[in-house]
C-alpha positions as semicolon CSV with decimal commas, in nm:
position;residue;x (nm);y (nm);z (nm)
1;M;-3,986;-6,232;-4,929
2;S;-3,758;-5,980;-5,063
3;A;-3,624;-5,977;-5,414
4;V;-3,258;-5,894;-5,273
5;S;-3,143;-5,937;-4,907
6;V;-2,800;-5,817;-4,818
7;Q;-2,675;-5,893;-4,461
8;N;-2,338;-5,764;-4,339
9;I;-2,145;-5,807;-4,665
10;I;-1,776;-5,731;-4,631
11;K;-1,539;-5,717;-4,932
12;T;-1,163;-5,618;-4,922
13;Y;-0,907;-5,598;-5,206
14;G;-0,524;-5,618;-5,184
15;S;-0,263;-5,759;-4,948
16;K;-0,252;-5,722;-4,562
17;K;-0,021;-5,431;-4,609
18;E;-0,224;-5,238;-4,847
19;K;-0,580;-5,358;-4,783
20;T;-0,878;-5,155;-4,933
21;E;-1,225;-5,217;-4,774
22;A;-1,460;-5,184;-5,065
23;L;-1,761;-5,288;-4,860
24;K;-1,771;-5,244;-4,492
25;G;-2,077;-5,456;-4,363
26;I;-2,337;-5,363;-4,610
27;S;-2,700;-5,467;-4,533
28;L;-3,010;-5,374;-4,723
29;E;-3,336;-5,515;-4,828
30;V;-3,500;-5,467;-5,190
31;E;-3,874;-5,552;-5,222
32;K;-4,002;-5,736;-5,512
33;G;-4,103;-5,502;-5,815
34;E;-3,904;-5,203;-5,674
35;L;-3,692;-4,967;-5,886
36;F;-3,425;-4,928;-5,616
37;G;-3,127;-4,689;-5,656
38;I;-2,764;-4,745;-5,517
39;I;-2,655;-4,362;-5,525
40;G;-2,297;-4,272;-5,464
41;P;-1,968;-4,146;-5,614
42;D;-1,699;-4,355;-5,758
43;G;-1,538;-4,575;-5,517
44;A;-1,837;-4,591;-5,299
45;G;-1,850;-4,977;-5,342
46;K;-2,145;-4,997;-5,589
47;T;-1,972;-5,214;-5,849
48;S;-1,840;-5,459;-5,590
49;L;-2,185;-5,492;-5,439
50;F;-2,339;-5,558;-5,774
51;R;-2,076;-5,820;-5,878
52;I;-2,133;-6,007;-5,565
53;L;-2,512;-6,005;-5,606
54;T;-2,467;-6,137;-5,975
55;T;-2,238;-6,417;-5,850
56;L;-1,938;-6,277;-6,023
57;L;-1,736;-6,187;-5,703
58;L;-1,721;-6,368;-5,369
59;A;-1,770;-6,166;-5,053
60;D;-1,518;-6,205;-4,765
61;S;-1,808;-6,257;-4,526
62;G;-2,183;-6,189;-4,496
63;N;-2,481;-6,332;-4,667
64;A;-2,673;-6,232;-4,986
65;V;-2,994;-6,371;-5,122
66;V;-3,136;-6,292;-5,475
67;D;-3,476;-6,409;-5,579
68;G;-3,479;-6,644;-5,277
69;L;-3,141;-6,808;-5,380
70;D;-2,808;-6,782;-5,208
71;V;-2,547;-6,604;-5,407
72;V;-2,277;-6,865;-5,324
73;K;-2,479;-7,203;-5,296
74;D;-2,702;-7,129;-5,589
75;Y;-2,498;-6,924;-5,813
76;K;-2,589;-7,117;-6,135
77;K;-2,965;-7,075;-6,082
78;I;-2,909;-6,698;-5,999
79;R;-2,726;-6,638;-6,337
80;H;-3,029;-6,776;-6,519
81;R;-3,265;-6,551;-6,319
82;V;-3,095;-6,213;-6,323
83;G;-2,999;-5,966;-6,579
84;Y;-2,692;-5,763;-6,549
85;M;-2,558;-5,450;-6,734
86;P;-2,218;-5,368;-6,622
87;G;-2,090;-5,003;-6,626
88;R;-1,844;-5,051;-6,914
89;F;-1,974;-5,173;-7,233
90;S;-1,908;-5,539;-7,239
91;L;-2,080;-5,682;-7,556
92;Y;-1,888;-5,830;-7,852
93;Q;-1,763;-5,517;-8,035
94;D;-1,699;-5,711;-8,361
95;L;-2,044;-5,875;-8,383
96;T;-2,353;-5,690;-8,516
97;V;-2,631;-5,565;-8,317
98;E;-2,835;-5,871;-8,419
99;E;-2,562;-6,118;-8,359
100;N;-2,502;-6,003;-8,010
101;M;-2,872;-6,030;-7,943
102;E;-2,888;-6,381;-8,089
103;F;-2,579;-6,483;-7,896
104;F;-2,709;-6,386;-7,556
105;A;-3,054;-6,541;-7,624
106;T;-2,873;-6,868;-7,703
107;I;-2,667;-6,861;-7,393
108;F;-2,998;-6,872;-7,199
109;N;-3,162;-7,132;-7,412
110;T;-3,419;-6,885;-7,554
111;S;-3,447;-6,679;-7,875
112;V;-3,510;-6,323;-7,963
113;D;-3,851;-6,397;-8,115
114;E;-3,961;-6,582;-7,809
115;N;-3,899;-6,259;-7,575
116;Y;-3,923;-5,998;-7,831
117;E;-4,244;-5,830;-7,679
118;L;-4,036;-5,762;-7,357
119;V;-3,763;-5,580;-7,541
120;K;-3,940;-5,452;-7,837
121;E;-3,975;-5,095;-7,716
122;I;-3,606;-5,076;-7,671
123;Y;-3,477;-5,302;-7,934
124;S;-3,702;-5,140;-8,195
125;Q;-3,493;-4,817;-8,165
126;I;-3,181;-4,986;-8,280
127;E;-3,318;-5,268;-8,497
128;P;-3,275;-5,047;-8,808
129;F;-2,896;-5,073;-8,742
130;K;-2,917;-5,455;-8,670
131;D;-2,627;-5,520;-8,931
132;R;-2,396;-5,256;-8,777
133;R;-2,100;-5,376;-8,540
134;A;-2,169;-5,304;-8,177
135;G;-1,831;-5,119;-8,162
136;K;-1,943;-4,858;-8,421
137;L;-2,262;-4,765;-8,225
138;S;-2,310;-4,433;-8,036
139;G;-2,309;-4,436;-7,653
140;G;-2,687;-4,427;-7,648
141;M;-2,737;-4,703;-7,882
142;K;-2,471;-4,911;-7,702
143;Q;-2,674;-4,849;-7,386
144;K;-2,997;-4,982;-7,554
145;L;-2,822;-5,286;-7,692
146;A;-2,677;-5,373;-7,367
147;L;-3,014;-5,342;-7,183
148;S;-3,169;-5,545;-7,454
149;C;-2,931;-5,826;-7,414
150;A;-2,967;-5,809;-7,029
151;L;-3,343;-5,859;-7,077
152;I;-3,362;-6,110;-7,351
153;H;-3,397;-6,420;-7,115
154;R;-3,666;-6,228;-6,913
155;P;-3,491;-6,192;-6,578
156;T;-3,663;-6,142;-6,256
157;V;-3,415;-5,922;-6,118
158;L;-3,220;-5,678;-6,345
159;F;-2,891;-5,505;-6,214
160;L;-2,783;-5,189;-6,393
161;D;-2,442;-5,064;-6,295
162;E;-2,419;-4,690;-6,374
163;P;-2,595;-4,733;-6,697
164;T;-2,628;-4,357;-6,791
165;T;-2,256;-4,265;-6,709
166;G;-2,122;-4,100;-7,022
167;V;-2,461;-4,080;-7,197
168;D;-2,616;-3,747;-7,310
169;A;-2,887;-3,594;-7,129
170;V;-3,151;-3,686;-7,379
171;S;-3,065;-4,049;-7,369
172;R;-3,049;-4,036;-6,982
173;K;-3,396;-3,926;-6,973
174;E;-3,525;-4,193;-7,238
175;F;-3,341;-4,459;-7,042
176;W;-3,523;-4,379;-6,706
177;E;-3,856;-4,359;-6,882
178;M;-3,779;-4,728;-7,025
179;L;-3,699;-4,843;-6,671
180;K;-4,028;-4,710;-6,550
181;R;-4,222;-4,914;-6,809
182;L;-3,990;-5,220;-6,749
183;K;-4,115;-5,214;-6,376
184;E;-4,454;-5,270;-6,489
185;Q;-4,337;-5,599;-6,615
186;D;-4,289;-5,726;-6,263
187;I;-3,913;-5,695;-6,286
188;T;-3,719;-5,582;-5,980
189;I;-3,466;-5,318;-6,076
190;L;-3,152;-5,224;-5,904
191;V;-2,970;-4,935;-6,071
192;S;-2,648;-4,772;-5,936
193;T;-2,547;-4,411;-6,034
194;P;-2,339;-4,138;-5,928
195;Y;-2,590;-3,874;-6,040
196;M;-2,779;-3,736;-5,739
197;D;-3,062;-3,607;-5,973
198;E;-3,155;-3,975;-6,066
199;A;-3,221;-4,060;-5,705
200;S;-3,550;-3,874;-5,733
201;L;-3,667;-4,135;-6,024
202;C;-3,642;-4,445;-5,784
203;D;-3,894;-4,603;-5,553
204;R;-3,631;-4,617;-5,275
205;V;-3,265;-4,525;-5,253
206;A;-2,958;-4,639;-5,066
207;L;-2,694;-4,368;-5,030
208;M;-2,350;-4,512;-5,022
209;Q;-2,007;-4,350;-4,932
210;S;-1,669;-4,536;-4,898
211;G;-1,814;-4,885;-4,860
212;T;-2,107;-4,794;-4,631
213;V;-2,488;-4,741;-4,660
214;M;-2,549;-4,418;-4,494
215;T;-2,932;-4,445;-4,532
216;V;-3,197;-4,625;-4,715
217;N;-3,528;-4,434;-4,761
218;T;-3,758;-4,296;-5,035
219;P;-3,619;-3,999;-5,202
220;Q;-3,869;-3,783;-5,033
221;G;-3,794;-3,950;-4,699
222;V;-3,429;-3,868;-4,728
223;I;-3,522;-3,497;-4,792
224;N;-3,772;-3,488;-4,506
225;D;-3,499;-3,604;-4,272
226;F;-3,299;-3,292;-4,345
227;K;-3,408;-3,053;-4,058
228;K;-3,159;-2,776;-4,086
229;P;-3,233;-2,444;-4,265
230;I;-3,034;-2,396;-4,591
231;V;-2,989;-2,110;-4,820
232;A;-2,836;-2,029;-5,146
233;V;-2,582;-1,755;-5,188
234;K;-2,426;-1,589;-5,496
235;S;-2,191;-1,291;-5,555
236;G;-1,939;-1,148;-5,796
237;N;-1,627;-1,323;-5,652
238;M;-1,767;-1,683;-5,577
239;L;-1,416;-1,829;-5,483
240;Q;-1,354;-1,577;-5,216
241;L;-1,705;-1,591;-5,099
242;L;-1,669;-1,955;-5,038
243;K;-1,364;-1,897;-4,818
244;D;-1,539;-1,621;-4,616
245;L;-1,835;-1,842;-4,574
246;A;-1,611;-2,100;-4,417
247;G;-1,515;-1,842;-4,149
248;W;-1,873;-1,778;-4,035
249;D;-1,957;-1,942;-3,714
250;G;-2,330;-1,945;-3,801
251;K;-2,306;-2,201;-4,061
252;I;-2,281;-2,578;-4,021
253;D;-2,156;-2,620;-4,380
254;A;-2,094;-2,431;-4,695
255;Y;-2,008;-2,590;-5,034
256;P;-2,037;-2,497;-5,412
257;F;-2,367;-2,607;-5,571
258;G;-2,403;-2,503;-5,945
259;E;-2,398;-2,120;-5,985
260;Y;-2,463;-2,076;-5,610
261;H;-2,311;-2,176;-5,287
262;H;-2,526;-2,369;-5,043
263;V;-2,509;-2,275;-4,678
264;V;-2,645;-2,502;-4,402
265;L;-2,730;-2,274;-4,098
266;Q;-2,699;-2,357;-3,737
267;D;-3,037;-2,362;-3,544
268;G;-3,169;-2,015;-3,471
269;K;-3,002;-1,863;-3,777
270;N;-3,167;-1,742;-4,101
271;E;-3,080;-1,564;-4,421
272;N;-3,093;-1,217;-4,260
273;D;-2,813;-1,317;-4,018
274;L;-2,611;-1,446;-4,322
275;G;-2,690;-1,127;-4,511
276;A;-2,563;-0,914;-4,216
277;Y;-2,235;-1,111;-4,204
278;L;-2,188;-1,087;-4,577
279;K;-2,255;-0,716;-4,566
280;S;-2,010;-0,673;-4,296
281;T;-1,740;-0,859;-4,491
282;G;-1,794;-0,648;-4,828
283;Y;-2,056;-0,859;-5,003
284;G;-2,318;-0,586;-5,050
285;D;-2,419;-0,739;-5,376
286;A;-2,468;-1,088;-5,251
287;E;-2,782;-1,273;-5,363
288;I;-2,933;-1,469;-5,076
289;K;-3,244;-1,693;-5,093
290;S;-3,390;-1,971;-4,863
291;I;-3,425;-2,305;-5,049
292;R;-3,552;-2,642;-4,999
293;P;-3,284;-2,915;-4,969
294;D;-3,238;-3,188;-5,235
295;I;-3,085;-3,532;-5,228
296;E;-2,725;-3,381;-5,277
297;D;-2,758;-3,166;-4,983
298;C;-2,872;-3,457;-4,776
299;F;-2,581;-3,662;-4,904
300;M;-2,341;-3,385;-4,815
301;A;-2,468;-3,362;-4,471
302;L;-2,475;-3,741;-4,426
303;M;-2,092;-3,763;-4,538
304;K;-1,995;-3,500;-4,289
305;T;-2,203;-3,601;-3,983
306;G;-2,348;-3,940;-4,051
307;S;-2,702;-3,789;-3,998
308;P;-2,889;-3,512;-4,205
309;E;-3,020;-3,386;-3,865
310;K;-2,692;-3,310;-3,702
């Protein structure tokens, strides 16, 4: 049995005149013990999906099951079995670190001592500041406190909504290392993120855009589905270069990517064809190299065509 099963979930906001479809028939399955990523930009529907799965929001239609329990009929039981860390820091800012931990443990009829071994690695990093008010903590420390509070009742399924947004690179890396070790405790973890580079750290991912799931696969599986040749190109005038790339009929797509532009080529085209075009348009200094696609390239292709192969 799956840890999480979502079947055709639909959620809309607003009135009939100004209706916003947050989720447009979402379906997916998460296996027990998986570290599963929901990857997509702001507005993709990630938070709405998490709030439905944690029983904080009702869907308009569709069904969802978490740890074998229906999110509507069995919402009270689910709330005792899941841990939820919302995107915005939602702990009590005027309470100290220790008081927040004790409060959340009490809600679930447990104690910090009883489940300390589960949160020890995380909580021990902020325990020296246990008398500091939560509102005075740094972003990385708030993140660790929120995760500790979400784990203190030993949940079977853990939902983390954009946990690394606004956190420095070092804290992001530490956080994902902690998630991998938590996975070893037989906790199913669903984590949403707008950062494409975090997709590679998951067992499987669902790529979401505008309330729809575009694909569900392993990170490598998503990349393997990208069949088109792709090159990176750079020159002295990157803005004009992008405009000129848009006018070349040998490309499927061209878009900025860090210090380069990525160009997805038509079948039968290669970097030499692109080089000849750029030379003819005055880019004799252009640097061109064939590359392997990453998750972000696949996401861009899916957004435009619905399939990485088209």
